[in-house]
Short mmCIF file of C-alpha atoms (C1' of nucleotides) in Angstrom, two decimals:
data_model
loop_
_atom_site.label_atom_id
_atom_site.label_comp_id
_atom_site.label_asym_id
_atom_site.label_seq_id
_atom_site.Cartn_x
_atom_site.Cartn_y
_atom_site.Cartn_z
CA UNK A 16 112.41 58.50 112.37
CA UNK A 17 115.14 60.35 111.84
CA UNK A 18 114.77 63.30 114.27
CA UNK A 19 114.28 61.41 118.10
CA UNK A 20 116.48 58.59 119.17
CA UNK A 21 113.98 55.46 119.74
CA UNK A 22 113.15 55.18 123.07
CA UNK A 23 114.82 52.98 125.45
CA UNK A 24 114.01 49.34 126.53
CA UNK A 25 112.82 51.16 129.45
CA UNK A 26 113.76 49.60 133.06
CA UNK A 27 110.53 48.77 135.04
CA UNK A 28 110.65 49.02 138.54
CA UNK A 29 110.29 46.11 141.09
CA UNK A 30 107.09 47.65 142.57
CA UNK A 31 105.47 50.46 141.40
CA UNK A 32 106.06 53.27 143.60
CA UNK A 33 109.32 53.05 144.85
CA UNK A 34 109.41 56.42 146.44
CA UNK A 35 106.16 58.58 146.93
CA UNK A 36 104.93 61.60 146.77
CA UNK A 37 105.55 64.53 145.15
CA UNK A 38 109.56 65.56 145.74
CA UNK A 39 109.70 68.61 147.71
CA UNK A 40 114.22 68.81 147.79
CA UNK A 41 114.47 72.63 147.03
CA UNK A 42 115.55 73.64 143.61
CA UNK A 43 119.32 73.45 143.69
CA UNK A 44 119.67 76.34 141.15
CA UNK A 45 116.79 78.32 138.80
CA UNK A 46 118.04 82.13 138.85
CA UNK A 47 122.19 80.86 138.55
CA UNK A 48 121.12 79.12 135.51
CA UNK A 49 121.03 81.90 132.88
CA UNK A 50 124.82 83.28 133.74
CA UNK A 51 126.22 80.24 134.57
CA UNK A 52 125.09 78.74 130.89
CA UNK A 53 127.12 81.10 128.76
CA UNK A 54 129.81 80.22 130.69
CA UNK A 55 129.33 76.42 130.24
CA UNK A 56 128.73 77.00 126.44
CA UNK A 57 132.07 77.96 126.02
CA UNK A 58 133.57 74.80 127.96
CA UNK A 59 130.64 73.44 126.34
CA UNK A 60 132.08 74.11 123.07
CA UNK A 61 134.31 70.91 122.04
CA UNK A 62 137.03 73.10 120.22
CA UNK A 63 137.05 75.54 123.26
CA UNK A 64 137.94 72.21 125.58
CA UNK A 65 140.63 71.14 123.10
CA UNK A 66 142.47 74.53 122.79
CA UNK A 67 142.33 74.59 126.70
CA UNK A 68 144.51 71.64 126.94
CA UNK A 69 146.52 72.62 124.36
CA UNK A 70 147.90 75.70 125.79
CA UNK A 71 147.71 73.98 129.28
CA UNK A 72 151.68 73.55 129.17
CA UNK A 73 153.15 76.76 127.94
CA UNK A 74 151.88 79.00 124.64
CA UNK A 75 151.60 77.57 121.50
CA UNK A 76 151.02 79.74 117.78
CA UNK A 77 148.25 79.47 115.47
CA UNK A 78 149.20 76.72 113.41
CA UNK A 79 151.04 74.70 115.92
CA UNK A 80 147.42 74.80 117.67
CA UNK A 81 145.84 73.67 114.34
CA UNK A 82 147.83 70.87 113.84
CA UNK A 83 147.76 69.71 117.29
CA UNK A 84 143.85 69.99 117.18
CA UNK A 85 143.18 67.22 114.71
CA UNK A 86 140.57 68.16 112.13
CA UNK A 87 139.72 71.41 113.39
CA UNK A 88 139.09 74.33 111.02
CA UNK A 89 140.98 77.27 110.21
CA UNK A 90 137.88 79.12 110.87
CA UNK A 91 136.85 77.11 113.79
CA UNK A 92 139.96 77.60 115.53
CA UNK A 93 140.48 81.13 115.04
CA UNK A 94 136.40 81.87 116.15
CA UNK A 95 137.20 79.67 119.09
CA UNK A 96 140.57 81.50 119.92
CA UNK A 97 138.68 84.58 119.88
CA UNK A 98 136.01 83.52 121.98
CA UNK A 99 138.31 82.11 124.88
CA UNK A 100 139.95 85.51 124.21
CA UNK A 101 137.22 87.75 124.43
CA UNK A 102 136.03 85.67 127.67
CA UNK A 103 140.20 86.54 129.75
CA UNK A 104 141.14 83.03 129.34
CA UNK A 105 143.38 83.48 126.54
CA UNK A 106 146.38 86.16 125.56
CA UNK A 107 146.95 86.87 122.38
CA UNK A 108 150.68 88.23 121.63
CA UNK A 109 151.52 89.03 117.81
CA UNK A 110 155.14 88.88 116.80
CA UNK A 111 155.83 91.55 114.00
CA UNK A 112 158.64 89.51 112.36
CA UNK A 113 158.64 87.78 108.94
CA UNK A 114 156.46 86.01 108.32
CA UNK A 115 154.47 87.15 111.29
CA UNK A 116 154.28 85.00 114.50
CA UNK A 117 151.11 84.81 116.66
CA UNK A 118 151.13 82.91 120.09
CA UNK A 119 148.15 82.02 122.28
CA UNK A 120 148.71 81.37 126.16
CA UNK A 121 146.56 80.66 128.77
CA UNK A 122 146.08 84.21 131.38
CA UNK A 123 145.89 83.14 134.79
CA UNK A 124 141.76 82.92 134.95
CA UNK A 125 142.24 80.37 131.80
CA UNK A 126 145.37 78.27 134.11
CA UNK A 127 142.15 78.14 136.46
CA UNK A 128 139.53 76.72 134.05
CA UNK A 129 142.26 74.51 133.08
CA UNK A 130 142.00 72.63 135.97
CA UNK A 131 138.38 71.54 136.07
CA UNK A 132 138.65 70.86 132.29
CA UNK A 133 141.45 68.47 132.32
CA UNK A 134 139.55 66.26 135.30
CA UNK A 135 136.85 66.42 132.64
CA UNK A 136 139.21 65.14 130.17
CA UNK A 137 140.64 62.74 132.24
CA UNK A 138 137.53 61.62 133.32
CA UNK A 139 136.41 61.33 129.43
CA UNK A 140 139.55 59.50 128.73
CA UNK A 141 138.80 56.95 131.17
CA UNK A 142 135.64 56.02 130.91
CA UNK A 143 135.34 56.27 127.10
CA UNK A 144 135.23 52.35 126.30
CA UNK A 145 132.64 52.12 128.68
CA UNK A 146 130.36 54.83 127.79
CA UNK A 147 131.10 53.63 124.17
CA UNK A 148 130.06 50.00 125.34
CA UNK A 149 126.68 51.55 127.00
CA UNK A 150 126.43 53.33 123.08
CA UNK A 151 126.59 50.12 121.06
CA UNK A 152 124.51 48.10 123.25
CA UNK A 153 121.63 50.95 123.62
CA UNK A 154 121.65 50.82 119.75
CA UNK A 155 121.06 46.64 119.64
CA UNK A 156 118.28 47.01 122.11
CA UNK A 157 116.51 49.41 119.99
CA UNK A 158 117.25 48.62 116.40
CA UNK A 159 118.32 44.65 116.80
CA UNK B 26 130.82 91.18 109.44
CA UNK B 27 129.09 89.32 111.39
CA UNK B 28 130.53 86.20 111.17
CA UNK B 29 133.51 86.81 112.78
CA UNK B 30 134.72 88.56 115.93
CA UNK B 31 136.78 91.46 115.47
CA UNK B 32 140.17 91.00 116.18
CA UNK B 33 141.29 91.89 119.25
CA UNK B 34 143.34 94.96 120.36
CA UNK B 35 146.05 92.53 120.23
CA UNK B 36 148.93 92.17 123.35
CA UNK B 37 152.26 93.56 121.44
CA UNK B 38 155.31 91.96 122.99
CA UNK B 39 157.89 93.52 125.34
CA UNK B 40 160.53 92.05 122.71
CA UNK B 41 160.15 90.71 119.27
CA UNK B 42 161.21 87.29 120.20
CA UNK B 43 160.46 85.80 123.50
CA UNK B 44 161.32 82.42 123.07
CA UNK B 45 163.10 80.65 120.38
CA UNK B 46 162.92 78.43 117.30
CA UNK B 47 160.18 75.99 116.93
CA UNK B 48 158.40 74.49 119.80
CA UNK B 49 159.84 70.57 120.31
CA UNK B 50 157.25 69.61 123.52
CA UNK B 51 155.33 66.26 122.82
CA UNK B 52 152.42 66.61 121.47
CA UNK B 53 149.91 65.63 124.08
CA UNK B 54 147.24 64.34 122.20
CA UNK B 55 146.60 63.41 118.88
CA UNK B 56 144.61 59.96 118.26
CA UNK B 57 143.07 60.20 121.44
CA UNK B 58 141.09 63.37 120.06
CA UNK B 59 138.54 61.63 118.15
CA UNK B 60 137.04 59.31 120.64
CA UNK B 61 137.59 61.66 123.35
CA UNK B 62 135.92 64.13 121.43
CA UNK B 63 132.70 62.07 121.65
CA UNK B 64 132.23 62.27 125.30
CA UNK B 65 133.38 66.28 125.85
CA UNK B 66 130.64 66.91 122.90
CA UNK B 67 128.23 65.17 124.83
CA UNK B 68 129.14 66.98 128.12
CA UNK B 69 129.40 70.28 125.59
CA UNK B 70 125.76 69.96 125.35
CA UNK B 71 124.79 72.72 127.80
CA UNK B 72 121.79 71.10 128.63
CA UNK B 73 123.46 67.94 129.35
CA UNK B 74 125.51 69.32 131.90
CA UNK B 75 122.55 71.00 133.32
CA UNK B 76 120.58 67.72 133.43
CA UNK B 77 123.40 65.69 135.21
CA UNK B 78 123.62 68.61 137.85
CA UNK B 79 119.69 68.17 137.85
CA UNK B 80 119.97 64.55 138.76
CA UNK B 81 123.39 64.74 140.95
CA UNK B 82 120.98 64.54 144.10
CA UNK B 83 118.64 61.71 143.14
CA UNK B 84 116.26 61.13 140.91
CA UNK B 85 114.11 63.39 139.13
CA UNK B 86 110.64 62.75 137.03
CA UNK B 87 110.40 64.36 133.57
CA UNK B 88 108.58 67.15 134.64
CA UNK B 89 110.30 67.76 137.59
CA UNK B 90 113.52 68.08 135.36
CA UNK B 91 112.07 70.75 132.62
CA UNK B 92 110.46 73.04 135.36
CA UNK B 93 114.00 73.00 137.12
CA UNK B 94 116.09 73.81 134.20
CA UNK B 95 114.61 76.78 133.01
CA UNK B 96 114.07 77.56 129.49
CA UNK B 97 114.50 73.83 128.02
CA UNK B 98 112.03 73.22 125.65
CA UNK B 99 110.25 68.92 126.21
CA UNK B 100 111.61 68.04 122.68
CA UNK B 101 115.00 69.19 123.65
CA UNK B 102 114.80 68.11 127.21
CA UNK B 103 113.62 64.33 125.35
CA UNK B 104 116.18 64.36 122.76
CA UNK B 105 119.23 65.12 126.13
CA UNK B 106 117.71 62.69 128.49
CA UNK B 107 117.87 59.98 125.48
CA UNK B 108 121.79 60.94 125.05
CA UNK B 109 122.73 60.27 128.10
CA UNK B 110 120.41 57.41 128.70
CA UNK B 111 122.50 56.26 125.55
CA UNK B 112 125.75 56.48 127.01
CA UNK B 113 124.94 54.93 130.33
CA UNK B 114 124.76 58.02 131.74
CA UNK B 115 121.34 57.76 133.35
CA UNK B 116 118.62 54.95 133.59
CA UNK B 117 115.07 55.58 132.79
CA UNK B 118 112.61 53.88 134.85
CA UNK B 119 108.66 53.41 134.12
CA UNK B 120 106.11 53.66 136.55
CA UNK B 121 102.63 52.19 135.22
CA UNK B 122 100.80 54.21 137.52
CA UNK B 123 97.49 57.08 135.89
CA UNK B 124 99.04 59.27 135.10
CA UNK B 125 102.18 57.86 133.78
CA UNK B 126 105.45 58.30 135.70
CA UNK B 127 109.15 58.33 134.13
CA UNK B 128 112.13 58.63 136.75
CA UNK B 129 115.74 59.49 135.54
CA UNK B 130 118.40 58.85 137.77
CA UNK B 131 122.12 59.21 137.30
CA UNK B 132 124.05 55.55 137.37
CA UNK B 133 127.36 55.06 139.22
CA UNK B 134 129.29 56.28 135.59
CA UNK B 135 126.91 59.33 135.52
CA UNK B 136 127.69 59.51 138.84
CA UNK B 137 131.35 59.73 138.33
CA UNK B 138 131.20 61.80 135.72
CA UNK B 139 128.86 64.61 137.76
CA UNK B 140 131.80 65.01 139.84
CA UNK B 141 134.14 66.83 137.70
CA UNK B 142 130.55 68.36 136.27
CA UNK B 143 130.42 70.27 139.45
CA UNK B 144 133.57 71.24 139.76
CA UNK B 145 133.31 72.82 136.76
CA UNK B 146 130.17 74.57 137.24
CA UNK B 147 131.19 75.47 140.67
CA UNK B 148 133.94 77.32 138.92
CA UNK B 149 131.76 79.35 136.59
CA UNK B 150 129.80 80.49 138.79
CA UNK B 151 132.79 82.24 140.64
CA UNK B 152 134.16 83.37 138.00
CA UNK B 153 131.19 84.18 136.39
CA UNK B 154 131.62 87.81 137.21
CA UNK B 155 135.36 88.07 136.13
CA UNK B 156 134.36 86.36 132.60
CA UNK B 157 131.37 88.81 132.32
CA UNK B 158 134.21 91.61 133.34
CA UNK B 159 136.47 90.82 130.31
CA UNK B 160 133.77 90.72 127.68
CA UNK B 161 132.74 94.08 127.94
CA UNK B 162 136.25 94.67 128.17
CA UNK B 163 136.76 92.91 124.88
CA UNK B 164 133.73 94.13 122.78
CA UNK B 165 134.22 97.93 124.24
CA UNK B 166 137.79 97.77 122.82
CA UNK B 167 136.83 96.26 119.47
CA UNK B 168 133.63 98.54 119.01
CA UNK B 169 134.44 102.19 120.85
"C1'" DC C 6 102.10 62.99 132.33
"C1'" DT C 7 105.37 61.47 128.99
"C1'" DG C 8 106.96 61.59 124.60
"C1'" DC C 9 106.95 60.99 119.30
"C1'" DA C 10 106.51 63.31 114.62
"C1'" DT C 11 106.45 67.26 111.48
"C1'" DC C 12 107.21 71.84 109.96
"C1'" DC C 13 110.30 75.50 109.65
"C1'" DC C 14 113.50 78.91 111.00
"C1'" DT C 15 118.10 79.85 112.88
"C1'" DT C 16 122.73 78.88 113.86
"C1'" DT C 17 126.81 76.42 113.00
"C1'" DC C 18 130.42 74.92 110.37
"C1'" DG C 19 133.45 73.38 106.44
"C1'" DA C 20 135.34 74.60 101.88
"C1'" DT C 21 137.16 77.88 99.21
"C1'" DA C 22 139.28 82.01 97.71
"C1'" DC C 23 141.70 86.21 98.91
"C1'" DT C 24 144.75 89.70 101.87
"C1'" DG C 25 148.85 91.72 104.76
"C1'" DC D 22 151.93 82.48 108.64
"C1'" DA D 23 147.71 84.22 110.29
"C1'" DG D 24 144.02 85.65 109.36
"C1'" DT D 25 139.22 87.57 106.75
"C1'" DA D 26 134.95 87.15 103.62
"C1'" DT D 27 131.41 84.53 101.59
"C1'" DC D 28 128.63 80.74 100.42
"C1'" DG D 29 126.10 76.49 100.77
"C1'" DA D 30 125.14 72.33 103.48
"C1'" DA D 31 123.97 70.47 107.80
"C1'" DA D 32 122.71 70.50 112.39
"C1'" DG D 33 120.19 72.62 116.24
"C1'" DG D 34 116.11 73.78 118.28
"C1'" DG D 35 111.17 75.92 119.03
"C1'" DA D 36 106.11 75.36 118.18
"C1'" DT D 37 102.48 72.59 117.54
"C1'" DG D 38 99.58 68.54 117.13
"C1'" DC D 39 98.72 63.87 118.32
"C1'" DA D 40 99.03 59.21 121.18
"C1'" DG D 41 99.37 55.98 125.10
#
DNA sequence: CTGCATCCCTTTCGATACTG
DNA sequence: CAGTATCGAAAGGGATGCAG
């Protein structure tokens, strides 16, 4: 049991059928859903989030970015900075000077994501003792 | 080569040095990361995200959930709704009825959290087609 | 209908070593 | 400093079969 999370100490309802019949609300999205994920993946992607943030006040360089990021990979940060590039959410401006000098800044679509990401940090921030609160007590109930 | 993405056609700057010496703003995060990290990589999940939206207008049965989000296989669909039912995200409610009936539905911190959810996919999808735009963009310049 | 377990392939990611 | 290449370990995720 290594591979599912057990299952929860499953709330049972007052009576049994609290609201009938099939639901018939219309399907909020179905078609959306294929674009719309590979642009979530990338928000979706941890890193991606992180470097967001980290530009969100002005450009930053490679290793200033690195070092901000705690525990991120050189080669996690660079595949994220290209991805966020590749996407038009990030600049990339090299330097030729010795040794060389690479800066990252957010273009104007990435200032845009920015905004919806930080609520989601803020939101994470937040909220994290309580979600982590729901997480220990969720893992008494089902190992304990 | 397949492991990375090319390098972009980098930006070259108007003049070598734009702004000077090293960069003395705060650093805005740095502990915070690692918890915080926890509950973006749980909204990271792309089919997290997809789920909350799912559920962001009542509750949803199993079923119901995996026709709706298109292309999520039941073990994956399981393994999500137990995340979230971890953090306190959703509550998972039995119906002894023939056939069995399970109802997921979002509780007031899932609730919370779906807002900046939506904002966030409300801004993919329009700028789905700008994103889409510069990756072409991108992988004409870096193949071509 | 809901969901757990197993097999197995694919992708992801960190560590390391090497360039301009 | 800012990458790139490669390798091995680990995680992700689909398919299938079985159970309550």
């Amino acid at each position: 049991m290594d591979t599912y999370l057990k299952p929860a100490h499953t709330d049972l309802p007052a009576s049994p059928r609290p609201y009938p019949g099939p639901d018939q609300r219309p399907d909020p999205n179905h078609a959306d859903c294929r674009g719309v994920a590979s642009v979530l993946s990338r928000v979706g992607d941890k890193w991606s989030v992180f470097v967001i943030m980290m530009l969100s006040d002005g450009p930053r360089r490679f290793n200033e970015l690195k070092r901000m990021i705690n525990g991120i990979s050189q080669r996690m940060l660079t595949l994220t900075l290209r991805g966020l590039e590749r996407d038009g959410l990030v600049t990339r401006t090299i330097f030729p000077t010795i040794p060389p000098r690479v800066d990252y800044e957010l273009t104007d679509l990435g200032r845009g994501l920015s905004r919806p990401v930080e609520a989601l940090g803020k939101w994470a921030k937040e909220h994290l003792d309580q979600i982590e609160a729901a997480r220990t007590r969720f893992d008494q109930r089902n190992e304990g």
